[in-house]
């Protein structure tokens, strides 16, 4: 969360943030290099309280979410992730019959893949394309925000991480192995949380058109690897420049399907 230092102290959002800070739920840092921009973040106590929200219950928070030094070092990326989420919320309001609220954009959701490792997308998005209580369908997406701080090959390697999550089946606890031999076959871990594996959205920023194209080409090249065949068949993977999302909205055909070079689609669109 951010605000400008020029905002006067009596404004509604600043007053509410000051109250939360007085209660020990949030704190803030100031970024001198960005015009003294103030960045607000939850304290450890705030994370504990937020973890009791129904939308967040059972979710493992990032270990660094309440650390002042980590917040300062990662502020640029965190602000871009927030900037990425806002168009989805605004799009739902503008389109009228759809539902996407602030708590439907959840940063850094922990997904274990065994061996003490995990896949942690920059954000998990929930978006309902119909009125609450109506017949609309729930769309889910893992969102990776790339600010061109890593090479194209490292970005493309994220596909392997998500493919690993797609296939990961946790081993039963030692005392339960014999009992489970007579039960239903074990399922992939992600099925405990999602009826369908969320689509994967790469949002690209921090570089010009040539750099964007290079990164999309790297994703396309990685997608052809034999080890990713089943993952790419089952999961839509899309990439779009952040500037296009901010200009036209994420529902516009600004997304490049990694599986279908040369075309652009809305992120709503899917295929078999």
Tab-separated table of C-alpha atoms in Angstrom:
chain	number	residue	atom	x	y	z
A	1	UNK	CA	0.000	0.000	0.000
A	2	UNK	CA	1.325	3.444	-0.782
A	3	UNK	CA	0.464	7.107	-0.455
A	4	UNK	CA	2.089	10.388	-1.445
A	5	UNK	CA	3.840	12.478	1.164
A	6	UNK	CA	1.943	15.519	-0.076
A	7	UNK	CA	-1.435	14.074	0.967
A	8	UNK	CA	-2.706	16.073	3.918
A	9	UNK	CA	-2.988	14.377	7.293
A	10	UNK	CA	-6.747	14.787	7.604
A	11	UNK	CA	-7.610	12.821	4.457
A	12	UNK	CA	-9.747	9.707	4.899
A	13	UNK	CA	-7.225	7.005	3.830
A	14	UNK	CA	-4.372	8.591	5.769
A	15	UNK	CA	-6.547	8.919	8.864
A	16	UNK	CA	-7.545	5.259	8.677
A	17	UNK	CA	-3.935	4.168	8.146
A	18	UNK	CA	-2.843	6.271	11.135
A	19	UNK	CA	-5.474	4.527	13.268
A	20	UNK	CA	-4.271	1.090	12.126
A	21	UNK	CA	-0.695	2.142	12.883
A	22	UNK	CA	-1.682	3.289	16.381
A	23	UNK	CA	-3.230	-0.143	16.933
A	24	UNK	CA	0.003	-1.845	15.887
A	25	UNK	CA	-1.477	-3.428	12.755
A	26	UNK	CA	0.554	-1.567	10.109
A	27	UNK	CA	3.750	0.448	9.850
A	28	UNK	CA	5.374	2.497	7.096
A	29	UNK	CA	8.680	3.358	5.468
A	30	UNK	CA	9.614	6.391	3.379
A	31	UNK	CA	11.457	6.085	0.065
A	32	UNK	CA	13.590	9.225	-0.359
A	33	UNK	CA	14.613	8.269	-3.890
A	34	UNK	CA	10.956	8.285	-4.995
A	35	UNK	CA	9.879	11.736	-3.843
A	36	UNK	CA	9.492	10.616	-0.210
A	37	UNK	CA	6.803	8.128	-1.169
A	38	UNK	CA	5.395	6.367	1.886
A	39	UNK	CA	4.917	2.617	1.687
A	40	UNK	CA	2.637	0.959	4.251
A	41	UNK	CA	2.956	-2.690	5.261
A	42	UNK	CA	1.440	-4.999	7.901
A	43	UNK	CA	3.258	-5.656	11.154
A	44	UNK	CA	3.664	-9.195	12.473
A	45	UNK	CA	0.567	-8.607	14.596
A	46	UNK	CA	-1.271	-7.275	11.529
A	47	UNK	CA	-0.359	-10.399	9.560
A	48	UNK	CA	-1.658	-12.558	12.414
A	49	UNK	CA	-4.974	-10.671	12.512
A	50	UNK	CA	-5.370	-10.681	8.716
A	51	UNK	CA	-4.726	-14.424	8.688
A	52	UNK	CA	-8.075	-14.871	10.453
A	53	UNK	CA	-10.011	-13.288	7.581
A	54	UNK	CA	-12.111	-15.975	5.819
A	55	UNK	CA	-10.462	-15.096	2.501
A	56	UNK	CA	-6.968	-15.654	3.942
A	57	UNK	CA	-7.544	-18.437	6.453
A	58	UNK	CA	-5.178	-21.324	5.860
A	59	UNK	CA	-2.870	-19.233	3.665
A	60	UNK	CA	0.773	-19.106	4.654
A	61	UNK	CA	2.020	-15.472	4.586
A	62	UNK	CA	5.378	-14.429	3.205
A	63	UNK	CA	8.106	-14.505	5.840
A	64	UNK	CA	9.290	-11.023	4.845
A	65	UNK	CA	5.937	-9.256	4.589
A	66	UNK	CA	6.386	-7.499	7.951
A	67	UNK	CA	10.169	-6.972	7.884
A	68	UNK	CA	11.110	-3.298	7.378
A	69	UNK	CA	14.393	-4.031	5.572
A	70	UNK	CA	12.784	-6.579	3.248
A	71	UNK	CA	9.933	-4.164	2.513
A	72	UNK	CA	12.421	-1.416	1.642
A	73	UNK	CA	14.450	-3.687	-0.661
A	74	UNK	CA	11.376	-5.075	-2.414
A	75	UNK	CA	9.267	-1.920	-2.497
A	76	UNK	CA	9.723	-1.334	-6.236
A	77	UNK	CA	8.539	-4.821	-7.136
A	78	UNK	CA	5.712	-4.761	-4.579
A	79	UNK	CA	4.408	-1.441	-5.918
A	80	UNK	CA	4.425	-2.794	-9.482
A	81	UNK	CA	2.517	-5.877	-8.323
A	82	UNK	CA	-0.055	-3.574	-6.703
A	83	UNK	CA	-0.221	-1.479	-9.872
A	84	UNK	CA	-0.872	-4.688	-11.821
A	85	UNK	CA	-3.762	-5.724	-9.590
A	86	UNK	CA	-5.656	-2.431	-9.772
A	87	UNK	CA	-6.737	-2.778	-13.455
A	88	UNK	CA	-8.464	-6.089	-12.659
A	89	UNK	CA	-10.457	-4.480	-9.834
A	90	UNK	CA	-11.287	-1.452	-11.967
A	91	UNK	CA	-12.238	-3.629	-14.935
A	92	UNK	CA	-14.748	-5.596	-12.852
A	93	UNK	CA	-16.416	-2.368	-11.686
A	94	UNK	CA	-16.444	-0.890	-15.167
A	95	UNK	CA	-17.899	-3.988	-16.787
A	96	UNK	CA	-20.758	-4.082	-14.289
A	97	UNK	CA	-21.658	-7.761	-14.145
A	98	UNK	CA	-18.392	-8.979	-12.673
A	99	UNK	CA	-16.884	-9.228	-9.233
A	100	UNK	CA	-13.307	-8.640	-8.128
A	101	UNK	CA	-12.521	-7.070	-4.757
A	102	UNK	CA	-9.245	-6.073	-3.059
A	103	UNK	CA	-9.036	-9.365	-1.141
A	104	UNK	CA	-9.430	-11.241	-4.443
A	105	UNK	CA	-5.847	-10.144	-5.230
A	106	UNK	CA	-3.630	-12.021	-2.751
A	107	UNK	CA	0.147	-11.488	-2.995
A	108	UNK	CA	2.688	-14.263	-2.496
A	109	UNK	CA	0.580	-17.328	-1.771
A	110	UNK	CA	2.772	-20.239	-0.674
A	111	UNK	CA	2.383	-23.521	-2.625
A	112	UNK	CA	4.678	-26.373	-1.466
A	113	UNK	CA	6.227	-28.675	-4.047
A	114	UNK	CA	8.162	-31.000	-1.724
A	115	UNK	CA	11.692	-31.042	-0.407
A	116	UNK	CA	11.113	-27.824	1.521
A	117	UNK	CA	10.637	-25.913	-1.735
A	118	UNK	CA	7.627	-23.920	-2.873
A	119	UNK	CA	6.142	-21.979	-5.759
A	120	UNK	CA	5.121	-18.479	-4.640
A	121	UNK	CA	3.405	-16.448	-7.382
A	122	UNK	CA	3.566	-12.681	-7.107
A	123	UNK	CA	-0.220	-12.742	-6.756
A	124	UNK	CA	-3.195	-15.077	-6.827
A	125	UNK	CA	-6.227	-13.575	-8.570
A	126	UNK	CA	-9.891	-14.528	-8.081
A	127	UNK	CA	-12.345	-13.009	-10.555
A	128	UNK	CA	-16.051	-13.846	-10.930
A	129	UNK	CA	-17.543	-13.043	-14.317
A	130	UNK	CA	-21.088	-12.707	-12.953
A	131	UNK	CA	-22.953	-11.100	-10.078
A	132	UNK	CA	-22.427	-12.495	-6.591
A	133	UNK	CA	-24.905	-15.307	-6.054
A	134	UNK	CA	-25.591	-15.541	-9.793
A	135	UNK	CA	-24.601	-18.037	-12.448
A	136	UNK	CA	-21.175	-16.604	-13.255
A	137	UNK	CA	-18.016	-18.674	-13.205
A	138	UNK	CA	-14.985	-18.136	-10.991
A	139	UNK	CA	-11.720	-17.496	-12.824
A	140	UNK	CA	-8.400	-17.954	-11.063
A	141	UNK	CA	-4.921	-16.972	-12.131
A	142	UNK	CA	-1.376	-17.087	-10.864
A	143	UNK	CA	0.247	-13.752	-11.743
A	144	UNK	CA	3.984	-13.260	-12.267
A	145	UNK	CA	5.121	-9.637	-12.594
A	146	UNK	CA	8.450	-9.263	-14.400
A	147	UNK	CA	10.281	-5.910	-14.198
A	148	UNK	CA	13.146	-7.069	-16.457
A	149	UNK	CA	15.403	-7.536	-13.432
A	150	UNK	CA	16.256	-11.095	-14.536
A	151	UNK	CA	17.260	-12.501	-17.901
A	152	UNK	CA	14.634	-13.896	-20.309
A	153	UNK	CA	15.832	-17.458	-19.725
A	154	UNK	CA	15.375	-17.172	-15.953
A	155	UNK	CA	11.895	-15.781	-16.520
A	156	UNK	CA	11.023	-18.662	-18.846
A	157	UNK	CA	12.327	-21.163	-16.271
A	158	UNK	CA	9.335	-20.246	-14.102
A	159	UNK	CA	7.271	-22.440	-16.419
A	160	UNK	CA	9.129	-25.456	-15.050
A	161	UNK	CA	8.316	-24.382	-11.489
A	162	UNK	CA	4.610	-24.178	-12.251
A	163	UNK	CA	4.716	-27.489	-14.101
A	164	UNK	CA	6.263	-29.015	-10.986
A	165	UNK	CA	3.411	-27.590	-8.899
A	166	UNK	CA	0.913	-28.928	-11.444
A	167	UNK	CA	2.249	-32.484	-11.030
A	168	UNK	CA	3.229	-32.469	-7.349
A	169	UNK	CA	1.583	-35.167	-5.232
A	170	UNK	CA	2.612	-34.997	-1.560
A	171	UNK	CA	3.842	-38.190	0.027
A	172	UNK	CA	1.687	-39.482	2.886
A	173	UNK	CA	2.995	-39.305	6.429
A	174	UNK	CA	4.899	-42.514	7.373
A	175	UNK	CA	2.192	-43.713	9.764
A	176	UNK	CA	-0.534	-43.312	7.159
A	177	UNK	CA	1.050	-45.079	4.179
A	178	UNK	CA	-0.370	-48.502	4.967
A	179	UNK	CA	-3.905	-47.152	5.537
A	180	UNK	CA	-3.783	-45.099	2.346
A	181	UNK	CA	-2.961	-48.176	0.303
A	182	UNK	CA	-6.631	-49.145	0.657
A	183	UNK	CA	-8.005	-45.646	0.041
A	184	UNK	CA	-8.508	-43.551	-3.056
A	185	UNK	CA	-5.387	-42.657	-5.057
A	186	UNK	CA	-3.573	-39.579	-3.824
A	187	UNK	CA	-4.152	-36.357	-5.743
A	188	UNK	CA	-2.048	-33.379	-6.662
A	189	UNK	CA	-1.626	-30.857	-3.842
A	190	UNK	CA	-3.189	-27.972	-5.774
A	191	UNK	CA	-6.544	-29.788	-5.941
A	192	UNK	CA	-6.985	-29.137	-2.219
A	193	UNK	CA	-7.393	-25.440	-3.035
A	194	UNK	CA	-8.635	-25.131	-6.625
A	195	UNK	CA	-11.153	-27.103	-8.720
A	196	UNK	CA	-9.039	-26.259	-11.789
A	197	UNK	CA	-5.388	-25.302	-11.947
A	198	UNK	CA	-5.276	-21.476	-12.247
A	199	UNK	CA	-4.170	-20.042	-15.554
A	200	UNK	CA	-0.740	-18.409	-15.537
A	201	UNK	CA	-0.365	-14.710	-16.418
A	202	UNK	CA	3.003	-13.051	-17.025
A	203	UNK	CA	2.859	-9.237	-16.821
A	204	UNK	CA	5.941	-7.632	-18.373
A	205	UNK	CA	7.366	-4.231	-17.429
A	206	UNK	CA	10.672	-2.397	-17.125
A	207	UNK	CA	11.662	-2.675	-20.786
A	208	UNK	CA	10.600	-1.448	-24.220
A	209	UNK	CA	8.770	-3.252	-27.046
A	210	UNK	CA	11.908	-5.093	-28.193
A	211	UNK	CA	12.589	-6.346	-24.678
A	212	UNK	CA	8.957	-7.436	-24.270
A	213	UNK	CA	9.143	-9.423	-27.513
A	214	UNK	CA	12.411	-11.066	-26.420
A	215	UNK	CA	10.826	-12.224	-23.180
A	216	UNK	CA	7.720	-13.566	-24.906
A	217	UNK	CA	9.940	-15.475	-27.356
A	218	UNK	CA	11.834	-16.993	-24.419
A	219	UNK	CA	8.570	-18.155	-22.855
A	220	UNK	CA	7.470	-19.665	-26.158
A	221	UNK	CA	10.767	-21.481	-26.608
A	222	UNK	CA	10.614	-22.931	-23.087
A	223	UNK	CA	7.015	-24.032	-23.639
A	224	UNK	CA	8.107	-26.436	-26.392
A	225	UNK	CA	10.213	-28.552	-24.030
A	226	UNK	CA	8.902	-32.160	-23.861
A	227	UNK	CA	8.794	-32.043	-20.047
A	228	UNK	CA	6.188	-29.258	-20.250
A	229	UNK	CA	3.878	-30.895	-22.793
A	230	UNK	CA	1.089	-31.937	-20.419
A	231	UNK	CA	1.297	-28.712	-18.392
A	232	UNK	CA	1.034	-26.516	-21.500
A	233	UNK	CA	-1.852	-28.620	-22.777
A	234	UNK	CA	-3.850	-28.204	-19.563
A	235	UNK	CA	-3.005	-24.660	-18.425
A	236	UNK	CA	-3.451	-21.433	-20.425
A	237	UNK	CA	-0.279	-19.335	-20.169
A	238	UNK	CA	-0.511	-15.695	-21.297
A	239	UNK	CA	1.886	-12.743	-21.370
A	240	UNK	CA	1.113	-9.024	-21.695
A	241	UNK	CA	2.928	-5.699	-21.247
A	242	UNK	CA	1.816	-3.820	-18.137
A	243	UNK	CA	1.418	-0.654	-20.198
A	244	UNK	CA	-1.283	-2.381	-22.292
A	245	UNK	CA	-3.171	-3.479	-19.178
A	246	UNK	CA	-3.124	0.068	-17.836
A	247	UNK	CA	-4.148	1.561	-21.172
A	248	UNK	CA	-7.020	-0.703	-22.218
A	249	UNK	CA	-7.743	-2.988	-19.293
A	250	UNK	CA	-6.922	-6.692	-18.824
A	251	UNK	CA	-10.144	-7.856	-20.509
A	252	UNK	CA	-8.973	-6.442	-23.847
A	253	UNK	CA	-7.112	-8.731	-26.302
A	254	UNK	CA	-3.665	-7.617	-25.132
A	255	UNK	CA	-2.462	-11.044	-23.982
A	256	UNK	CA	-0.100	-13.194	-26.053
A	257	UNK	CA	-0.806	-16.929	-25.595
A	258	UNK	CA	2.466	-18.744	-25.093
A	259	UNK	CA	0.841	-21.809	-26.687
A	260	UNK	CA	-0.373	-19.909	-29.775
A	261	UNK	CA	2.308	-17.601	-31.230
A	262	UNK	CA	1.156	-14.600	-33.196
A	263	UNK	CA	-2.328	-14.178	-31.697
A	264	UNK	CA	-3.674	-11.965	-28.919
A	265	UNK	CA	-6.629	-12.739	-26.645
A	266	UNK	CA	-8.479	-11.528	-23.568
A	267	UNK	CA	-7.312	-13.198	-20.352
A	268	UNK	CA	-10.852	-14.562	-20.004
A	269	UNK	CA	-10.343	-16.629	-23.138
A	270	UNK	CA	-9.401	-20.279	-22.781
A	271	UNK	CA	-8.910	-23.195	-25.097
A	272	UNK	CA	-8.546	-26.952	-24.904
